[in-house]
Short mmCIF file of C-alpha atoms in Angstrom, two decimals:
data_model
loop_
_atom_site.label_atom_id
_atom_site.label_comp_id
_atom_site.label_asym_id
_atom_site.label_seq_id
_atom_site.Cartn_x
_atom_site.Cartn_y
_atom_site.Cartn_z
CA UNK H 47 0.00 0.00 0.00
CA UNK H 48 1.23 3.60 -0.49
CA UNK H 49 2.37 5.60 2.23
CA UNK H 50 1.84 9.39 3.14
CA UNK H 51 -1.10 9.58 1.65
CA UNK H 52 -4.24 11.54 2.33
CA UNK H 53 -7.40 11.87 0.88
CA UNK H 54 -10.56 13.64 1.71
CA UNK H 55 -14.14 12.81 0.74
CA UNK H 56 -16.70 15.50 0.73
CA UNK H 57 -20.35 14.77 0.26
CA UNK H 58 -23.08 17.07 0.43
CA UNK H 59 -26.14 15.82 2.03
CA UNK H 60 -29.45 15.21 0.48
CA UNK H 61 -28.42 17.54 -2.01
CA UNK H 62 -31.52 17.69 -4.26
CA UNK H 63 -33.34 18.48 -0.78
CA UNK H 64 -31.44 20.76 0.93
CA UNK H 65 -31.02 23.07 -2.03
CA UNK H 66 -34.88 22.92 -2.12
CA UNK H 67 -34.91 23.86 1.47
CA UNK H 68 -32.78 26.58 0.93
CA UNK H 69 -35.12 28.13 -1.61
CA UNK H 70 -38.41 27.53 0.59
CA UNK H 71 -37.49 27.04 4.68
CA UNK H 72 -41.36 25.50 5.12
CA UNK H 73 -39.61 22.39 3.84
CA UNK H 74 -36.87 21.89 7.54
CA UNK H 75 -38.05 18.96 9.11
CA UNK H 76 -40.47 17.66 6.87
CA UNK H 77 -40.05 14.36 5.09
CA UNK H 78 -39.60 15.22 1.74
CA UNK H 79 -39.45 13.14 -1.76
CA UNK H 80 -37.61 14.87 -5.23
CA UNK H 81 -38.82 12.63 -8.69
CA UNK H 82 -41.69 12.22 -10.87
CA UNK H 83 -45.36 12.21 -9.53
CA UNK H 84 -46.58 9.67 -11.18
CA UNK H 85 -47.17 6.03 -9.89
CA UNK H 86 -44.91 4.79 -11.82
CA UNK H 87 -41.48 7.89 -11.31
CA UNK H 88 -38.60 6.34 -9.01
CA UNK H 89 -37.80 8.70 -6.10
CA UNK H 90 -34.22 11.02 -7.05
CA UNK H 91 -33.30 12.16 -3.84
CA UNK H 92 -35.02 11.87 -0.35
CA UNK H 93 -34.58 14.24 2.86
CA UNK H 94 -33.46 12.18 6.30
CA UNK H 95 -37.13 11.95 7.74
CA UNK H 96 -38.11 10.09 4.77
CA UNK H 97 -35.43 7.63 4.87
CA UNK H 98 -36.69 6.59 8.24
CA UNK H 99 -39.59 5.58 6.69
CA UNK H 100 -37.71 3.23 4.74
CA UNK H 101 -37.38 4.87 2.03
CA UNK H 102 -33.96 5.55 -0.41
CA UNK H 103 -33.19 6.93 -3.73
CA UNK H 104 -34.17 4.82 -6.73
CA UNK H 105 -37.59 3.58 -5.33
CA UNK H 106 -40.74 3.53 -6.97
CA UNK H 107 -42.41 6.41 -5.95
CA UNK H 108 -45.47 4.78 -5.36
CA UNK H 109 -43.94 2.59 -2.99
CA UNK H 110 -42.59 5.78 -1.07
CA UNK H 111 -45.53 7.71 -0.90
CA UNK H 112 -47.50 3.85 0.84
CA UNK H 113 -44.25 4.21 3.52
CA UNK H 114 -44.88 7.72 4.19
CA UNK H 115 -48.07 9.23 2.93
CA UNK H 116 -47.31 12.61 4.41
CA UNK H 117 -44.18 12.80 2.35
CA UNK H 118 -44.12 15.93 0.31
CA UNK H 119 -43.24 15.34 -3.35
CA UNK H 120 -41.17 18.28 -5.22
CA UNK H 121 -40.53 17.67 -8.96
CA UNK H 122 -36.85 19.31 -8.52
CA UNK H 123 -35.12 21.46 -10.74
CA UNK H 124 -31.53 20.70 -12.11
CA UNK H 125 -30.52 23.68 -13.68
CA UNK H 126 -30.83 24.85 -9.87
CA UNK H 127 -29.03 21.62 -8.69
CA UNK H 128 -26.18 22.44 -11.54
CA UNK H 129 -26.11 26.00 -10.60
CA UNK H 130 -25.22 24.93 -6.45
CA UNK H 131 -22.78 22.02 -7.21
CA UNK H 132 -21.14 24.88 -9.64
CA UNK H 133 -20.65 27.35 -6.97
CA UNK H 134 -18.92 24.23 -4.35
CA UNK H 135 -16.93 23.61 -7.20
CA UNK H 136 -15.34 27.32 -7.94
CA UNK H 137 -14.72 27.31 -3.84
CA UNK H 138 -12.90 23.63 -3.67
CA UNK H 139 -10.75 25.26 -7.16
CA UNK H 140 -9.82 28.07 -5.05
CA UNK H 141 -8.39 26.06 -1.68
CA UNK H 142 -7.16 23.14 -3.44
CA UNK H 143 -4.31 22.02 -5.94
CA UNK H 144 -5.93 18.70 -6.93
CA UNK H 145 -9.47 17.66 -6.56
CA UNK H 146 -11.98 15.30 -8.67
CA UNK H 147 -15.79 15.64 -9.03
CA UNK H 148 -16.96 12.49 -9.14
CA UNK H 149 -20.72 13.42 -9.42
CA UNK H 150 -22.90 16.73 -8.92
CA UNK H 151 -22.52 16.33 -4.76
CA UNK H 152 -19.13 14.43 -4.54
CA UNK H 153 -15.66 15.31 -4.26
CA UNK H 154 -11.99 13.83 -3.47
CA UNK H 155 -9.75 15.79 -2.53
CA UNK H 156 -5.73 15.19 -2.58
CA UNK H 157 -4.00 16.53 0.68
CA UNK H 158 -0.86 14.56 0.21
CA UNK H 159 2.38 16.16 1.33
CA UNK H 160 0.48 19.12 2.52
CA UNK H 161 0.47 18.14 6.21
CA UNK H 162 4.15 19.44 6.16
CA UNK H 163 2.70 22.87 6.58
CA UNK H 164 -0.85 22.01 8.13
CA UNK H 165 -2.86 19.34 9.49
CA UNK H 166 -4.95 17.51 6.77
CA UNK H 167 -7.80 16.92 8.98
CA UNK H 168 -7.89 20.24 9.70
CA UNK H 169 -7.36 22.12 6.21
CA UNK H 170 -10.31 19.86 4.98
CA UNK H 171 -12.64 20.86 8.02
CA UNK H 172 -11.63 24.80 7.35
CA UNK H 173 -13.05 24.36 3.58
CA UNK H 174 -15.84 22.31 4.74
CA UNK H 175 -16.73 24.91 7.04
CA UNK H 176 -16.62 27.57 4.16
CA UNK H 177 -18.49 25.63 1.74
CA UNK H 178 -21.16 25.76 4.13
CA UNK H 179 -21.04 29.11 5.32
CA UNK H 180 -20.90 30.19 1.54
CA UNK H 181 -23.49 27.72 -0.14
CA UNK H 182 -25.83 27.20 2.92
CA UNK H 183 -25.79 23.88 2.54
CA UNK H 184 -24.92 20.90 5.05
CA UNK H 185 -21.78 19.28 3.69
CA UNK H 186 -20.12 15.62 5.37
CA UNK H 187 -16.34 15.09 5.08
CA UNK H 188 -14.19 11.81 5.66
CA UNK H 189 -10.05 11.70 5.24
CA UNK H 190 -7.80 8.67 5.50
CA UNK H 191 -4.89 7.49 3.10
CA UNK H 192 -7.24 6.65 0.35
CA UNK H 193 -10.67 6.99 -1.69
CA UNK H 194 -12.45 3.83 -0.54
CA UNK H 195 -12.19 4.47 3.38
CA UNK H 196 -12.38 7.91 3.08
CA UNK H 197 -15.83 7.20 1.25
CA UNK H 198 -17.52 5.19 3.79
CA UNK H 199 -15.75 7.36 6.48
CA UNK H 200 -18.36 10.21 5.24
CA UNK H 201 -20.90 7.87 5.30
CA UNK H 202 -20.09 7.02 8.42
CA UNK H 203 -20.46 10.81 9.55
CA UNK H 204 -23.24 11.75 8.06
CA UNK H 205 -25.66 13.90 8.28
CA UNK H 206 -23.36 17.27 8.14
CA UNK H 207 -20.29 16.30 9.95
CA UNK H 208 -16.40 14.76 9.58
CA UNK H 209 -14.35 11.76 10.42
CA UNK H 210 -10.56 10.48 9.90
CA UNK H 211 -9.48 7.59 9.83
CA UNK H 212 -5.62 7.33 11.14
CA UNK H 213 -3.04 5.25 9.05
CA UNK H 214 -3.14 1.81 9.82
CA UNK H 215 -6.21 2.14 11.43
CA UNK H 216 -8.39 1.57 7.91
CA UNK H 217 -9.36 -2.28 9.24
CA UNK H 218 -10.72 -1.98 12.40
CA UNK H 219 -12.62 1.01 11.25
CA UNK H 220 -13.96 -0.97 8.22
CA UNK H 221 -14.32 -4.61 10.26
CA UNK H 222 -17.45 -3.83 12.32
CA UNK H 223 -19.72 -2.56 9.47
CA UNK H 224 -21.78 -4.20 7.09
CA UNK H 225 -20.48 -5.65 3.75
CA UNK H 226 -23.35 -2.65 2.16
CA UNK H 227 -21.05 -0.10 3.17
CA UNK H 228 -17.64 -0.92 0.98
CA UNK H 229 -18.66 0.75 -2.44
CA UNK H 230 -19.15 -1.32 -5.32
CA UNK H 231 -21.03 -3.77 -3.25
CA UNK H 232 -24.55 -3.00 -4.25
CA UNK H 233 -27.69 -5.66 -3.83
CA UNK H 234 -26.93 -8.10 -5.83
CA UNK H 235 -23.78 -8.57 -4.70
CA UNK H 236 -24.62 -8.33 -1.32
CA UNK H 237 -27.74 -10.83 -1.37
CA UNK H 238 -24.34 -13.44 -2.34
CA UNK H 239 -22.28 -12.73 0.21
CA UNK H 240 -25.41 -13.08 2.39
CA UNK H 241 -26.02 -16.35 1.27
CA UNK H 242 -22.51 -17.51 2.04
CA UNK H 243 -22.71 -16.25 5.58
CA UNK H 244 -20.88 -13.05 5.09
CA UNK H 245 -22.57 -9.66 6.37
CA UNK H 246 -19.76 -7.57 8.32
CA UNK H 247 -16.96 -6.16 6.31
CA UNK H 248 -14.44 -8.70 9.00
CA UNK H 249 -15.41 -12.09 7.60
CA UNK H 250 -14.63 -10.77 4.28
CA UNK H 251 -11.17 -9.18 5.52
CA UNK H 252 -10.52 -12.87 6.95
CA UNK H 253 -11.81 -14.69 3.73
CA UNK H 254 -9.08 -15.69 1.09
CA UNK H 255 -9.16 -13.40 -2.27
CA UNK H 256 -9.15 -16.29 -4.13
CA UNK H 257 -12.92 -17.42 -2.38
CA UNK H 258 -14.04 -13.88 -3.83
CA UNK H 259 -12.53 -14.25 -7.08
CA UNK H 260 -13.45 -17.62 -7.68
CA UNK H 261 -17.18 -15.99 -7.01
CA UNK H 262 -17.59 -12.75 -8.15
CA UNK H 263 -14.28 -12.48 -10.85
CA UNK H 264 -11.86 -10.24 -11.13
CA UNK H 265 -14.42 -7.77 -9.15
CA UNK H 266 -13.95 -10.34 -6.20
CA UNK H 267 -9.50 -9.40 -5.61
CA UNK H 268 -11.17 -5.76 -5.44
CA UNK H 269 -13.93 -6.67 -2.81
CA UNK H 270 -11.15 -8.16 -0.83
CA UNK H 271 -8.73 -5.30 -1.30
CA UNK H 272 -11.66 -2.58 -0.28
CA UNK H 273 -12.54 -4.69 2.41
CA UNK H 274 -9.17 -4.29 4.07
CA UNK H 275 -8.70 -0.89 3.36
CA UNK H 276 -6.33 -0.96 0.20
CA UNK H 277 -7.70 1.20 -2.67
CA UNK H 278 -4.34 2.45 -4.61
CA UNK H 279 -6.47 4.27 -7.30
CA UNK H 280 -5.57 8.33 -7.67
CA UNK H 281 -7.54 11.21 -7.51
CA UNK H 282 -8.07 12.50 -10.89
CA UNK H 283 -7.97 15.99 -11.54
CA UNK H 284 -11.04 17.66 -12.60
CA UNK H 285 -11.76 19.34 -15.84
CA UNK H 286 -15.04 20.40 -17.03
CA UNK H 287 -15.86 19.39 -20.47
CA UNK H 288 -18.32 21.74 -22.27
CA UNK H 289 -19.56 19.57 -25.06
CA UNK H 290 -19.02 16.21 -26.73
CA UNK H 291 -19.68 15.79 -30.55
CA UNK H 292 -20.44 13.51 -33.24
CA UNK H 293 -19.60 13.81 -37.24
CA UNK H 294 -20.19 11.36 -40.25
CA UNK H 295 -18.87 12.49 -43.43
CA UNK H 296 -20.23 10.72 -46.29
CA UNK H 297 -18.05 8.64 -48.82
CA UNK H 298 -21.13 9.71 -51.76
CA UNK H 299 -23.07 12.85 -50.91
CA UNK H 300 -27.15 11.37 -50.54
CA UNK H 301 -30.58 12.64 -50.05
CA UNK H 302 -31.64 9.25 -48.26
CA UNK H 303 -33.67 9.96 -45.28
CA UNK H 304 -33.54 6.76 -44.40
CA UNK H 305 -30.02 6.47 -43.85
CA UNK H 306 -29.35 9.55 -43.07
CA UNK H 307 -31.79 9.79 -39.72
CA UNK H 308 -29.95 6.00 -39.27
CA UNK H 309 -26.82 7.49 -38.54
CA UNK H 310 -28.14 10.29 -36.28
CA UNK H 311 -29.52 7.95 -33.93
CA UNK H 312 -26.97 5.78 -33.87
CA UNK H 313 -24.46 8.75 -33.51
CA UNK H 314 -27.04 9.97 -30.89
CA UNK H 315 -26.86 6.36 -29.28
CA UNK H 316 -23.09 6.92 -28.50
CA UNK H 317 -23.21 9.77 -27.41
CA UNK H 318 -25.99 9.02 -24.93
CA UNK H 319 -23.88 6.19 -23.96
CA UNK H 320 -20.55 8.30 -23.46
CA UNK H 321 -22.72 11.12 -21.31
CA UNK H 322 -23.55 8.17 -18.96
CA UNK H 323 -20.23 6.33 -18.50
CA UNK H 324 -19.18 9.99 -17.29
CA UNK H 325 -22.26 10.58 -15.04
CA UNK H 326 -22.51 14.02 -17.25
CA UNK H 327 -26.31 15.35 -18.37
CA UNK H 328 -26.97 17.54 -21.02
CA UNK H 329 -29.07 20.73 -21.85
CA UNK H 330 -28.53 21.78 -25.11
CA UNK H 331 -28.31 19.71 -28.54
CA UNK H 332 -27.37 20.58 -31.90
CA UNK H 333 -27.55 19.48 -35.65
CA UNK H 334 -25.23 20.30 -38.48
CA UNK H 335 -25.66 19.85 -42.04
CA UNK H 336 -23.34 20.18 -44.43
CA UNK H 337 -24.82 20.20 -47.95
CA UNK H 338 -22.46 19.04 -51.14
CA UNK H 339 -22.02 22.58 -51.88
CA UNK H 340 -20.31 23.03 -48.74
CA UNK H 341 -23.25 25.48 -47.30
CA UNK H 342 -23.45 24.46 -44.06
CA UNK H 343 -26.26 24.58 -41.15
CA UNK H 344 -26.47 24.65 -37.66
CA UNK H 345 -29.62 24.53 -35.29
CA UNK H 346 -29.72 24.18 -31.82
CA UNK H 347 -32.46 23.69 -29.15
CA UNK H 348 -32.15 23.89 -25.39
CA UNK H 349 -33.96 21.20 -23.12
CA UNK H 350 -34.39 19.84 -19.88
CA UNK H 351 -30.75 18.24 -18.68
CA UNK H 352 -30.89 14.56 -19.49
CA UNK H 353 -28.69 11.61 -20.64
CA UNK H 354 -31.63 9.34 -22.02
CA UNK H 355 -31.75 8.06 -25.31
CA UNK H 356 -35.09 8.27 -26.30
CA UNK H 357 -35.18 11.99 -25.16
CA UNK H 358 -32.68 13.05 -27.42
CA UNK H 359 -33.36 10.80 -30.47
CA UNK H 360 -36.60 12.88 -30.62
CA UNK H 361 -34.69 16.15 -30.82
CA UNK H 362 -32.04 15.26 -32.63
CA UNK H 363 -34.88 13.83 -35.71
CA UNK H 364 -37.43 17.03 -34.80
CA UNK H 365 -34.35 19.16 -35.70
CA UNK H 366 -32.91 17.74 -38.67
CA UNK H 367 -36.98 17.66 -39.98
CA UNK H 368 -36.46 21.41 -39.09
CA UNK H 369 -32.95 21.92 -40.79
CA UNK H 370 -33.31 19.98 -44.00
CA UNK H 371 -35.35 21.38 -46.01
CA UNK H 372 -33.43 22.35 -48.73
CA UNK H 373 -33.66 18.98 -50.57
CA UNK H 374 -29.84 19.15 -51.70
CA UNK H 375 -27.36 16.52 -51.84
CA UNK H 376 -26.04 16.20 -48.30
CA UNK H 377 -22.30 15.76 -47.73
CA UNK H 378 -21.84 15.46 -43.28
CA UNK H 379 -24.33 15.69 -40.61
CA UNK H 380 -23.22 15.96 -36.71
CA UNK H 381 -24.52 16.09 -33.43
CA UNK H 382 -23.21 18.11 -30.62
CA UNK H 383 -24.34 17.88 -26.95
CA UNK H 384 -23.38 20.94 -24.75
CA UNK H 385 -24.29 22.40 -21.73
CA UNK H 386 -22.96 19.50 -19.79
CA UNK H 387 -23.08 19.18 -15.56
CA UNK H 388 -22.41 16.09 -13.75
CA UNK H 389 -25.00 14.31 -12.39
CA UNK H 390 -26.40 10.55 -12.43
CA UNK H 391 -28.47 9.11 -15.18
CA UNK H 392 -31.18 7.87 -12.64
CA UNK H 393 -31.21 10.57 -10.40
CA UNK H 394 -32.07 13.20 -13.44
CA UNK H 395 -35.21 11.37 -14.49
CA UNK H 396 -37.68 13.16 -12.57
CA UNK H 397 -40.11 11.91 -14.55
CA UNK H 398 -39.15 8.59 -15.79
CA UNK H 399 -40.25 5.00 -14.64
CA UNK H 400 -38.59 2.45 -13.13
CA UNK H 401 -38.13 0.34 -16.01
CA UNK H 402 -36.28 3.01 -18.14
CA UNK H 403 -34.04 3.37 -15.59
CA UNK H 404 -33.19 -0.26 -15.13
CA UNK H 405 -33.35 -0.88 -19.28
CA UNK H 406 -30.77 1.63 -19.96
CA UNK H 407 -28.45 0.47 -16.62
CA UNK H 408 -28.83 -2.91 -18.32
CA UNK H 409 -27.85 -1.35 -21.76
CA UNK H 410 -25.01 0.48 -20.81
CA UNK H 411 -23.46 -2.81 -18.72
CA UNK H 412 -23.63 -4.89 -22.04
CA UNK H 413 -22.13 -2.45 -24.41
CA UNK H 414 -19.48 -1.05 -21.99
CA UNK H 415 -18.54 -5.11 -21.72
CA UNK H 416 -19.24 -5.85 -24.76
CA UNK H 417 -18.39 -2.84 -27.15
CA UNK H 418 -20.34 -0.42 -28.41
CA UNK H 419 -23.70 -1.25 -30.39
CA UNK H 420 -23.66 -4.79 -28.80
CA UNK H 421 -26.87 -3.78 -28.21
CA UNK H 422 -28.73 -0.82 -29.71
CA UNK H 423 -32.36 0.32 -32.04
CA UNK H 424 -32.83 -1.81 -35.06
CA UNK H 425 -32.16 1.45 -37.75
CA UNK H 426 -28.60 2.06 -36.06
CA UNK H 427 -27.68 -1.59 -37.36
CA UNK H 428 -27.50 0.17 -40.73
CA UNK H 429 -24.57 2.28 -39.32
CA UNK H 430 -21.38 0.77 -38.62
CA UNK H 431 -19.54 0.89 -35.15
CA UNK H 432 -18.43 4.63 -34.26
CA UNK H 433 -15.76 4.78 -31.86
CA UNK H 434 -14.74 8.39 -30.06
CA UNK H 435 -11.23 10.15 -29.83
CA UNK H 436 -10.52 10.42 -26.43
CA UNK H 437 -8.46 13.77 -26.49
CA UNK H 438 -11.34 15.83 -28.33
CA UNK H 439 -14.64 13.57 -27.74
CA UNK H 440 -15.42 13.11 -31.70
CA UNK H 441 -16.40 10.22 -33.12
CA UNK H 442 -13.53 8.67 -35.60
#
């Protein structure tokens, strides 16, 4: 394991929520539910008198609303969302050298070397404390030698407070709690190690890696390494990427429809694809045309911030339906998605069901394993694979 390390996890709590309550103070104290209304919407976010309920994020709302009836249920708003987790982000740029943003409420921070000059523990509680003086908002903060204890050492101190974790004491901190806590162990995984006996994070620290591999893969060494405290994975420095992009340029220049709205969903599909493997959300697409005479056209159309598929295959056809009308020989169409935040497929879909959600997880899992359009819409099969430069975001 690597010594001298030390790195701080910041999570803000209920985020959805407590922006709401900073907006409207008639929410404090009240159990409250962000998502879609209808039966069949999945709950985004959730304040801490609803989870005692029973109820977490990604449940059907209608089961949340039979747990709690008196939950109040706010739509949410994530340009508003975007607009807070922007503002935490310009003050952790300002105290820190190196920091990642690893979703729209959650940070690591690298204090290596620093605690020459300065405590750790205490540099990260000074910014804590003027993130929330600035932003109003509660904020939780863990810090041991690396990302995985530090993680569950938030957890740990939530809501709105912090916890370290001394070096070498990352396996008695981790032994007592249950296996749910180490990330990456989500319910499936868990409902295994359940059935072979295994439910604090010490039987799995005592259990041979090879047991977990032989079980769960190459995913089971990393269970076991987690489990006793070893993460050796970096903190990776954050940019902000304003847009990602898609181009075809034809070998023939063609007027066929057909093909041609073929190869904007399937560049559409990708793109979808990449936005969720990087937990980013959109809120603005474009469509470029460029006609054999080398005229070309650009239209653009903002829209609510999403990563889902279907969403933007609707915009992306409404506006080249808006765009082509010129009937000409068309040499290169492209697709640009801009306006990007970070933020979670799931927790985005205020209004979608259950079984969208779990279709595109399901989706995403085969192609990332797979390659890309392992599985995707029938008229993208027309289209041959697309693969993206990683320096610029196009597709090659």
């Amino acid at each position: 394991m690597e010594k001298g390390r030390s790195i701080a996890h910041m999570d803000l709590d209920s985020f959805f929520v407590s922006v709401e309550r900073l907006y409207d103070s008639r929410l404090n104290g009240k159990p409250i539910l962000i998502g879609g209304s209808g039966d069949r919407g999945v709950v985004a976010s959730c304040s801490y008198e609803a989870r005692k309920f029973g109820i977490h994020s990604a449940m059907p709302m209608r089961t949340a609303r039979q747990l709690c009836p008196e939950a109040l249920i706010i739509r949410g708003d994530f340009e508003k969302y975007s607009q807070k987790s922007h503002e935490i982000t310009e003050i952790i740029r300002e105290e820190v050298p190196l920091f990642e943003k690893s979703s729209i409420d959650e940070f690591y921070i690298d204090y290596t070397g620093m605690d020459r000059f300065f405590g750790c523990f205490k540099m990260a509680q000074e910014l804590r404390q003027r993130i929330i003086k600035e932003s109003g908002l509660p904020i939780s903060l863990g810090l041991s030698e690396n990302k995985t204890v530090s993680k569950v050492a938030t957890g740990e101190a939530k809501p709105n407070n912090a916890k370290e974790i001394p070096r070498g004491l990352e396996k008695p901190f981790l032994a007592p709690l249950s296996v749910r806590k180490i990330p990456m162990i989500g319910e499936k995984t868990s409902l295994t190690l359940y059935s072979m006996g295994v439910k604090k994070v010490h039987t799995l620290q005592v259990m041979p890696a090879e047991l977990l591999e032989a079980t769960f893969g190459k995913n089971g060494r990393m269970i076991w390494e987690k489990a006793n405290g070893i993460d050796r994975s970096m903190v990776t420095p954050y940019s902000e990427a304003k847009s990602i992009s898609s181009e075809n340029t034809f070998e023939q220049d063609t007027i066929d429809v057909k093909m041609l709205e073929a190869n904007l969903i399937a560049m559409t599909e990708q793109l979808g694809t990449k936005l969720r493997q990087k937990q980013q959300l959109t809120a603005c697409v474009s469509v470029k045309i460029r006609y054999s005479d080398f005229d070309t056209h650009t239209v653009q159309q903002r829209i609510p911030y999403t990563s889902a598929d279907h969403i933007l295959i609707g915009v992306v056809k409404e506006l080249f339906r808006k765009l082509y009308n010129r009937r000409l020989l068309i040499r290169l169409i492209g697709i640009r998605f801009s306006h990007l935040v970070y933020g979670n497929y799931q927790i985005n879909l205020f209004e979608d069901t259950e079984e969208q959600i779990r279709l595109y997880q399901a989706l995403d899992r085969l192609n990332t394993k797979y390659g890309d359009k392992t599985v995707c819409r029938a008229i993208g099969l027309r289209v041959g694979r697309r693969r993206f430069n990683p320096f610029n975001g196009m597709a090659l």
